PDB file of N, CA and C in Angstrom:
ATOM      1  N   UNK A1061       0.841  -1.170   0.000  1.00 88.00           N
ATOM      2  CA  UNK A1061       0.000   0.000   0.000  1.00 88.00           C
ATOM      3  C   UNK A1061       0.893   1.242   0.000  1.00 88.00           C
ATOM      4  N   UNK A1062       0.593   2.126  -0.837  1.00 96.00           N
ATOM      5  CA  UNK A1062       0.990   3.465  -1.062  1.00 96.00           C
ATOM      6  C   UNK A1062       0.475   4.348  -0.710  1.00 96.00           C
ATOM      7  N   UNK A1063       1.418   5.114   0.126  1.00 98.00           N
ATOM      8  CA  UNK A1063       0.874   6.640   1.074  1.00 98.00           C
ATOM      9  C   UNK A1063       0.809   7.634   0.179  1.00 98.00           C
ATOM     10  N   UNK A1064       0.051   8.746   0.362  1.00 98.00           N
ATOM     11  CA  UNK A1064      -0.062  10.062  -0.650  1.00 98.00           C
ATOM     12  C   UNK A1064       0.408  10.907   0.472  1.00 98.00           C
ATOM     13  N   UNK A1065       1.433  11.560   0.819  1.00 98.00           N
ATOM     14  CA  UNK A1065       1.679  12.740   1.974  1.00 98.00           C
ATOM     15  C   UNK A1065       1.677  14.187   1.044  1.00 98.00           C
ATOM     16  N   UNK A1066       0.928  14.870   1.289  1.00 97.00           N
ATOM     17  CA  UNK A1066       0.569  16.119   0.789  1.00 97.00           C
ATOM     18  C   UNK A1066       0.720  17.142   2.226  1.00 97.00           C
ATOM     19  N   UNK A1067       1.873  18.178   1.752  1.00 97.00           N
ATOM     20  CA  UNK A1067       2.369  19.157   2.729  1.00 97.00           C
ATOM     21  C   UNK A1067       3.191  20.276   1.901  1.00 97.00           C
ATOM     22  N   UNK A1068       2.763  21.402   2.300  1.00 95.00           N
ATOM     23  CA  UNK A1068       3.405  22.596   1.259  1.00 95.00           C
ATOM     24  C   UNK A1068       4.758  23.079   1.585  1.00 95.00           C
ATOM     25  N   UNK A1069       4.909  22.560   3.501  1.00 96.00           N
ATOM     26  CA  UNK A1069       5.923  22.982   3.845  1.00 96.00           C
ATOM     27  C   UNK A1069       7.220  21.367   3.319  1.00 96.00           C
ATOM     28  N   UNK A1070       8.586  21.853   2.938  1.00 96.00           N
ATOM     29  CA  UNK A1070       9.207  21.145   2.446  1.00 96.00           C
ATOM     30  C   UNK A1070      10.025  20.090   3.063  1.00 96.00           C
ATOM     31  N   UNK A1071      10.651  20.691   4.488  1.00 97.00           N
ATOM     32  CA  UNK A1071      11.194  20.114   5.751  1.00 97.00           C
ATOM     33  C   UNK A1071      10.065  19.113   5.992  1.00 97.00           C
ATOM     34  N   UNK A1072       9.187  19.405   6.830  1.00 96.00           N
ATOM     35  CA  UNK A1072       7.695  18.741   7.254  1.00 96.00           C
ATOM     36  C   UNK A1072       7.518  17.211   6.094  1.00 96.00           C
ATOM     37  N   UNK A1073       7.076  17.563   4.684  1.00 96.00           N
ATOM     38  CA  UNK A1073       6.929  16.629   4.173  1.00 96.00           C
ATOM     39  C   UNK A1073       8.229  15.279   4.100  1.00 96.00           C
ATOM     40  N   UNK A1074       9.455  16.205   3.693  1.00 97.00           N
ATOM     41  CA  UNK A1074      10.456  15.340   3.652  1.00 97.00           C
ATOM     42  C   UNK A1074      10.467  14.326   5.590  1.00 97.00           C
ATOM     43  N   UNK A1075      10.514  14.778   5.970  1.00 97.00           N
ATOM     44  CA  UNK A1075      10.653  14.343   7.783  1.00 97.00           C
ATOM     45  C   UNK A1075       9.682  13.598   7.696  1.00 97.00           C
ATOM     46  N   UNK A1076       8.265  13.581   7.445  1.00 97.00           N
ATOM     47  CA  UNK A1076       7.266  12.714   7.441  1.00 97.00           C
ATOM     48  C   UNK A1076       7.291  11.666   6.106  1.00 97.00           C
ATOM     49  N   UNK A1077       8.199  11.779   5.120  1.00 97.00           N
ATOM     50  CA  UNK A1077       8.288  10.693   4.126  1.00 97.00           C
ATOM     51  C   UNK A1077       9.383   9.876   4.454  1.00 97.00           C
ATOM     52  N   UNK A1078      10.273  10.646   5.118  1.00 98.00           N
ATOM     53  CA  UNK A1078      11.799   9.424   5.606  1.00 98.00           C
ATOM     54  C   UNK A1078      11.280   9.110   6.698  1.00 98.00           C
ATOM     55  N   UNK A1079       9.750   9.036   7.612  1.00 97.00           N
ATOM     56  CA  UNK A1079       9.464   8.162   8.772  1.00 97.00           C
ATOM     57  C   UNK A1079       8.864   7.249   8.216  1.00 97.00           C
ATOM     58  N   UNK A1080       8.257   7.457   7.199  1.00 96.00           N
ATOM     59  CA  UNK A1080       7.007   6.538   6.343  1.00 96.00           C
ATOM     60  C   UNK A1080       8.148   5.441   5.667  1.00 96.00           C
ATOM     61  N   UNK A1081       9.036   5.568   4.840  1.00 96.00           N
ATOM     62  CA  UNK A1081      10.073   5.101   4.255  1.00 96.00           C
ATOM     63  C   UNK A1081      10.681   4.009   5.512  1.00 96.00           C
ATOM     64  N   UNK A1082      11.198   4.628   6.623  1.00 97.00           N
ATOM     65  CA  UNK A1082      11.970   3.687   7.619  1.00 97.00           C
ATOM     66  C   UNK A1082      11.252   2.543   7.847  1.00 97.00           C
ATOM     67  N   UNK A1083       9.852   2.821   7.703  1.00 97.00           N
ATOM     68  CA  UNK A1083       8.975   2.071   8.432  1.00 97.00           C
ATOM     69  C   UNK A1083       8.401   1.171   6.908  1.00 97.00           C
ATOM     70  N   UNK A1084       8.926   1.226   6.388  1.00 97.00           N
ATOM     71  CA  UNK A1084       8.912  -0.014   5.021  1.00 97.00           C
ATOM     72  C   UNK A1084       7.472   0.489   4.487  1.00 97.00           C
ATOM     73  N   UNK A1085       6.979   1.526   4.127  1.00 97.00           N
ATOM     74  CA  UNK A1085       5.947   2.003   3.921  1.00 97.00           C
ATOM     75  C   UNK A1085       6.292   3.037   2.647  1.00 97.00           C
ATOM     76  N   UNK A1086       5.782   2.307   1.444  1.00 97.00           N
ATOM     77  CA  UNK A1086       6.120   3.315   0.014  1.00 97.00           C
ATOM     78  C   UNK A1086       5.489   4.346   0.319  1.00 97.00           C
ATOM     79  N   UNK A1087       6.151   5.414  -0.223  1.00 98.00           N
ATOM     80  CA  UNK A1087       5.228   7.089  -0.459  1.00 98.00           C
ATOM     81  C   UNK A1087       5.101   7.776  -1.458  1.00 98.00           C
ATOM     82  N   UNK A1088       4.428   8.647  -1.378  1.00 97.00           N
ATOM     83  CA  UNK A1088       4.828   9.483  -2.797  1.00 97.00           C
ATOM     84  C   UNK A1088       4.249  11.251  -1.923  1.00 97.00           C
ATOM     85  N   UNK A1089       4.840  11.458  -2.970  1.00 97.00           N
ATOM     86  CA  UNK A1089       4.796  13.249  -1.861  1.00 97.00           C
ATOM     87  C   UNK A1089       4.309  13.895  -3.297  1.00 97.00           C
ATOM     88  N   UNK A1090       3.421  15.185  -2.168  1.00 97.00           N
ATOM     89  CA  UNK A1090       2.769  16.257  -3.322  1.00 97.00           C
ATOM     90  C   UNK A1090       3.022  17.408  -2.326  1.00 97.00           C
ATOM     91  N   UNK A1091       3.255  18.783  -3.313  1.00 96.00           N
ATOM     92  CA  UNK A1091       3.592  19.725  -2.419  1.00 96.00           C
ATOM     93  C   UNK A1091       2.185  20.521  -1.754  1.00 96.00           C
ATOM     94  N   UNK A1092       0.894  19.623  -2.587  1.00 95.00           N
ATOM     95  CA  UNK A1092      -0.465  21.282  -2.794  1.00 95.00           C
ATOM     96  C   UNK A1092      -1.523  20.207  -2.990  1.00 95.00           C
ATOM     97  N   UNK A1093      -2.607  20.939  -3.027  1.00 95.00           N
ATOM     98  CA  UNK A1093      -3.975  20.200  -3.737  1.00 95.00           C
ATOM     99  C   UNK A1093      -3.903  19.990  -5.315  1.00 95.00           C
ATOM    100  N   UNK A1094      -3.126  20.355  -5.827  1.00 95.00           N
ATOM    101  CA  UNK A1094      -3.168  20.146  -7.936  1.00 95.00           C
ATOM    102  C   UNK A1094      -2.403  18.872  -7.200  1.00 95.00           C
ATOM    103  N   UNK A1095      -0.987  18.998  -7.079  1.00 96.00           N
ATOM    104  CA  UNK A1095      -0.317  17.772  -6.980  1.00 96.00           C
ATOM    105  C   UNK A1095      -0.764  16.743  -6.691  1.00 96.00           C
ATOM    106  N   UNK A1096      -1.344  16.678  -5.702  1.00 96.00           N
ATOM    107  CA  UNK A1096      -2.330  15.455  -4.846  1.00 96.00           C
ATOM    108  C   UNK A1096      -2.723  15.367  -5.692  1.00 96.00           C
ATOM    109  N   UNK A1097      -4.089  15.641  -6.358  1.00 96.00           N
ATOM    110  CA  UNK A1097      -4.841  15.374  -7.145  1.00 96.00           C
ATOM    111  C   UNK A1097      -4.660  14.386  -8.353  1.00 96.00           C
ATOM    112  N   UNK A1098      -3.651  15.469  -8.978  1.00 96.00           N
ATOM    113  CA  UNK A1098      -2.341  14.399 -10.056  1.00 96.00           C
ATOM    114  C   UNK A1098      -2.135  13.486 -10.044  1.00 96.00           C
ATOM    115  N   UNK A1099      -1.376  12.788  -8.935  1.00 96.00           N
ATOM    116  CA  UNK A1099      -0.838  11.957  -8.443  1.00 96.00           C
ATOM    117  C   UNK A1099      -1.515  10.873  -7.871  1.00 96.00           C
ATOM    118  N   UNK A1100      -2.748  11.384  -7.409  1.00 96.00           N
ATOM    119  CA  UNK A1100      -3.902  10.229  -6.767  1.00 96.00           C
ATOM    120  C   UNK A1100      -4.225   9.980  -8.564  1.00 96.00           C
ATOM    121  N   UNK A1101      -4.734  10.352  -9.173  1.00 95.00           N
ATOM    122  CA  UNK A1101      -4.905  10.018 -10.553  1.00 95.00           C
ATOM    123  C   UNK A1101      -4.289   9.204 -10.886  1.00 95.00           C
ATOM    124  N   UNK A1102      -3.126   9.599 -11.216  1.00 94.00           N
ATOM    125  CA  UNK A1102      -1.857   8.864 -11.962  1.00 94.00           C
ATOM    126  C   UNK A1102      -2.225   7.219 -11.191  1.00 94.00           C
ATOM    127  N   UNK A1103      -1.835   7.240 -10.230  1.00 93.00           N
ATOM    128  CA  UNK A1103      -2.012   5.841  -9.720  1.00 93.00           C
ATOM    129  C   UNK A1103      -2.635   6.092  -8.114  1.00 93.00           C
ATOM    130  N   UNK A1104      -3.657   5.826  -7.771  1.00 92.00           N
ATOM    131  CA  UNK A1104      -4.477   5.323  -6.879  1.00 92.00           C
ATOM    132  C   UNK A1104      -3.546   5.048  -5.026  1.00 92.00           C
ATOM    133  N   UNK A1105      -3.655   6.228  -4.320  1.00 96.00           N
ATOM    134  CA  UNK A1105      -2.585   5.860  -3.148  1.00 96.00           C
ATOM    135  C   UNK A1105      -4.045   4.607  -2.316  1.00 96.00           C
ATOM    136  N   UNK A1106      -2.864   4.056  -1.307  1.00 96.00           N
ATOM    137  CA  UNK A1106      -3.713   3.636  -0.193  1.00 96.00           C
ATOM    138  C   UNK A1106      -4.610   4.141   0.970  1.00 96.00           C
ATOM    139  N   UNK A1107      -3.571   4.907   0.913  1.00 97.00           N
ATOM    140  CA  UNK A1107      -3.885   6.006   1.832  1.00 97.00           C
ATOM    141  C   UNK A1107      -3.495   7.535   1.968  1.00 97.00           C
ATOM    142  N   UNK A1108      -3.960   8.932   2.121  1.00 98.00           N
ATOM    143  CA  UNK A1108      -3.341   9.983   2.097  1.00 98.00           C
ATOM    144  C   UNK A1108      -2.839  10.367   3.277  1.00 98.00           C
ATOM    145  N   UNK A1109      -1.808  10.831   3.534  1.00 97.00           N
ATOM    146  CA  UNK A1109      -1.819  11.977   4.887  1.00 97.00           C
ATOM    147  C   UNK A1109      -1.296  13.263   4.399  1.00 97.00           C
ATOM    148  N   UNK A1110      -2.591  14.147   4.865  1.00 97.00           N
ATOM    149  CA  UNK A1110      -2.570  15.685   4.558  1.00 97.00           C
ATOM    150  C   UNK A1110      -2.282  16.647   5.236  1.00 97.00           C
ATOM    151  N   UNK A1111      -1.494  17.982   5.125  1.00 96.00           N
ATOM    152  CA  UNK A1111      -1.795  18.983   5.797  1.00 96.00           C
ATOM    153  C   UNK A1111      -3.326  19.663   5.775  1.00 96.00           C
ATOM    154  N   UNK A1112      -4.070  20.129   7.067  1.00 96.00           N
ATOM    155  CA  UNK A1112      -5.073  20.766   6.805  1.00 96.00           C
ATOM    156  C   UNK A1112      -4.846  22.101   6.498  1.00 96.00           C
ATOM    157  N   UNK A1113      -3.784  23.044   6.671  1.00 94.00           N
ATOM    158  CA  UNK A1113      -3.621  24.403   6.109  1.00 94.00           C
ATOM    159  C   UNK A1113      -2.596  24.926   4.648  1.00 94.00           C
ATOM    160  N   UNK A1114      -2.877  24.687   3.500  1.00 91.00           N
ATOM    161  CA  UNK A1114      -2.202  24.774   2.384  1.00 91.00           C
ATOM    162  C   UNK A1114      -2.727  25.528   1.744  1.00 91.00           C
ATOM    163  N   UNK A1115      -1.646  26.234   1.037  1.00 88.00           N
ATOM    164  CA  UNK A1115      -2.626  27.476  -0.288  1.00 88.00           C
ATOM    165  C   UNK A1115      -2.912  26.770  -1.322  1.00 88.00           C
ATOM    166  N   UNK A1116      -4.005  27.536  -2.186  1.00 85.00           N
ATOM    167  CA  UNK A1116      -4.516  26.543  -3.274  1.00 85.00           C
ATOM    168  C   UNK A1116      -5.489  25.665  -3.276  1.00 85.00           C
ATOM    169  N   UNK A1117      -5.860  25.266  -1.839  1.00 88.00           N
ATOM    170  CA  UNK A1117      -6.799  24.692  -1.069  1.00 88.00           C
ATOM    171  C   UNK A1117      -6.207  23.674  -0.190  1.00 88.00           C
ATOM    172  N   UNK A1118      -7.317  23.758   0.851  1.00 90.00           N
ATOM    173  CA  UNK A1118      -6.897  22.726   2.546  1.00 90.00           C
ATOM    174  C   UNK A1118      -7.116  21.498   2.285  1.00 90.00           C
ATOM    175  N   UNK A1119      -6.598  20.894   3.473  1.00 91.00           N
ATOM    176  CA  UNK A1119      -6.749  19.320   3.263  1.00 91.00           C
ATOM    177  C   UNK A1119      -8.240  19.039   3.508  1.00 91.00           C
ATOM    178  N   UNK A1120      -9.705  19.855   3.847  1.00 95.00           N
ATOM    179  CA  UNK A1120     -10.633  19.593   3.650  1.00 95.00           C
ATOM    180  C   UNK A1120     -11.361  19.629   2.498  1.00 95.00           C
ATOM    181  N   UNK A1121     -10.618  20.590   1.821  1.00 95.00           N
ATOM    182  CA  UNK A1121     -11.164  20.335  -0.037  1.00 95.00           C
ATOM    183  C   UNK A1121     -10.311  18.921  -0.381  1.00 95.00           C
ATOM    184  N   UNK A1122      -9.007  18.838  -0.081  1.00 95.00           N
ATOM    185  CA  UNK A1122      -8.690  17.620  -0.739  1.00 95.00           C
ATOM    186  C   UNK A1122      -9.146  16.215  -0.547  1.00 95.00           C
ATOM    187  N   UNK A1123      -9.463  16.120   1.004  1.00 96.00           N
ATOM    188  CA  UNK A1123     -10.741  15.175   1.248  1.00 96.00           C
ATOM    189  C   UNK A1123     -11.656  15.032   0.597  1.00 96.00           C
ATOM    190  N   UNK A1124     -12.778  15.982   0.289  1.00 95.00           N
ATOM    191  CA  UNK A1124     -14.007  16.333   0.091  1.00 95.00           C
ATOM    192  C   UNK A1124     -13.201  15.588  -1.708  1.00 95.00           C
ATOM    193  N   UNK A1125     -12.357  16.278  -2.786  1.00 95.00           N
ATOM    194  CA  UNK A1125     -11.976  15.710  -3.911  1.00 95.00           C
ATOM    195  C   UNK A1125     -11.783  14.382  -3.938  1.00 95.00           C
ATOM    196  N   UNK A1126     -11.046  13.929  -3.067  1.00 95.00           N
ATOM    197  CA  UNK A1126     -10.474  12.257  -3.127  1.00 95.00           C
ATOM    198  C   UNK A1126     -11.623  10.983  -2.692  1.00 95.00           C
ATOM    199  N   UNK A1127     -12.475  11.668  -1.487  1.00 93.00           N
ATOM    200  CA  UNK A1127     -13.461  11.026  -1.693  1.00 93.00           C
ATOM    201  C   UNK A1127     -14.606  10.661  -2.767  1.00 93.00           C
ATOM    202  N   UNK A1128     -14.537  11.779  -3.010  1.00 95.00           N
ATOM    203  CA  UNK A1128     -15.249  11.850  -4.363  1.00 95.00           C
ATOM    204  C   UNK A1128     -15.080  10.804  -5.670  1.00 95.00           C
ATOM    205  N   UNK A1129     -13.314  10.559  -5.546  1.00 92.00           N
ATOM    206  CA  UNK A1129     -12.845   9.989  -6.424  1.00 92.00           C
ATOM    207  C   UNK A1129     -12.876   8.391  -5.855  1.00 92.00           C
ATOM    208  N   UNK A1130     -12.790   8.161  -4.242  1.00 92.00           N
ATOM    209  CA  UNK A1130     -12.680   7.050  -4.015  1.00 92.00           C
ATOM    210  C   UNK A1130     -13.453   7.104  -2.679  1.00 92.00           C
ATOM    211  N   UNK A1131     -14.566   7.253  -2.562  1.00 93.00           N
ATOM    212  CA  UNK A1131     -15.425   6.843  -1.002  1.00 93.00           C
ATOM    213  C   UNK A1131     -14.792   6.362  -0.033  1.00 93.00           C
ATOM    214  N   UNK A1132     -13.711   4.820  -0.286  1.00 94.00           N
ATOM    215  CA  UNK A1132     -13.504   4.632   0.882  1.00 94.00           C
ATOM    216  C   UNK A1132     -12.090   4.801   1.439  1.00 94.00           C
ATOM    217  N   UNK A1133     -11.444   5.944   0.811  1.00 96.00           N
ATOM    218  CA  UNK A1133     -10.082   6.072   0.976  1.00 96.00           C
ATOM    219  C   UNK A1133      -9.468   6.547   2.110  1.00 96.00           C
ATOM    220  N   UNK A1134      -9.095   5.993   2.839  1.00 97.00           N
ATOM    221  CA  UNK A1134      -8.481   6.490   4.086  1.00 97.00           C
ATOM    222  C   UNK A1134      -7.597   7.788   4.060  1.00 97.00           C
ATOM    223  N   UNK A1135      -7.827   8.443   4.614  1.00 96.00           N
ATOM    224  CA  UNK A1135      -7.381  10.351   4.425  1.00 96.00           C
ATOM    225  C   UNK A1135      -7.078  10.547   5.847  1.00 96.00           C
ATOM    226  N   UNK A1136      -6.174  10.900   6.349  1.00 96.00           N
ATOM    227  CA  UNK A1136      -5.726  11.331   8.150  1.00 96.00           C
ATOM    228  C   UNK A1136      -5.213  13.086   7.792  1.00 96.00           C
ATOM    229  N   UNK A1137      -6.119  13.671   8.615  1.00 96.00           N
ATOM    230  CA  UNK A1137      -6.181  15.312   7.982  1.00 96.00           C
ATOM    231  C   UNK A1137      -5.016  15.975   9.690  1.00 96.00           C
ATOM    232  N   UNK A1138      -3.849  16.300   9.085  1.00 94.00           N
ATOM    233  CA  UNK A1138      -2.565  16.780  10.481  1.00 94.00           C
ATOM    234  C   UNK A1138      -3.006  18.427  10.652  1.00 94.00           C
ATOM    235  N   UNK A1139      -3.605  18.909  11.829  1.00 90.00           N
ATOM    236  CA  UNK A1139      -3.177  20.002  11.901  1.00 90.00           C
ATOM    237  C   UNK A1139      -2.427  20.969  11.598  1.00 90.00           C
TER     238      UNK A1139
END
């Protein structure tokens, strides 16, 4: 299973993809809501973990999108 980590800040995402990584857990990183979007397209994550405060739109639009695209997709929205 493949993680979607979506975070605008660059430190943050990288730090949360080399914990996901240690832990034998593939990822793929997006910096925004287009990216995510993209990328959930392109190929289908398992699961997302989002920032909820990003420009371009929050991790509650990107919820509200991904569900859309997949009802039962597990989404964990980080402060």
């Amino acid at each position: 299973m493949k993680v979607l980590l979506v975070d605008d800040e660059a430190a943050v995402r990288d730090a949360l993809a080399q914990t996901l990584n240690l832990a034998d857990i593939p990822v793929d990183v997006a910096k925004d809501m287009g990216a995510a979007l993209k990328a959930a397209r392109a190929e289908a994550p398992g699961a997302v973990v989002t920032d909820v405060r990003m420009p371009g739109g929050d991790g509650f639009e990107l919820l509200s999108a991904l569900t859309a695209m997949a009802a039962a997709l597990p989404v964990i929205l980080l402060p």
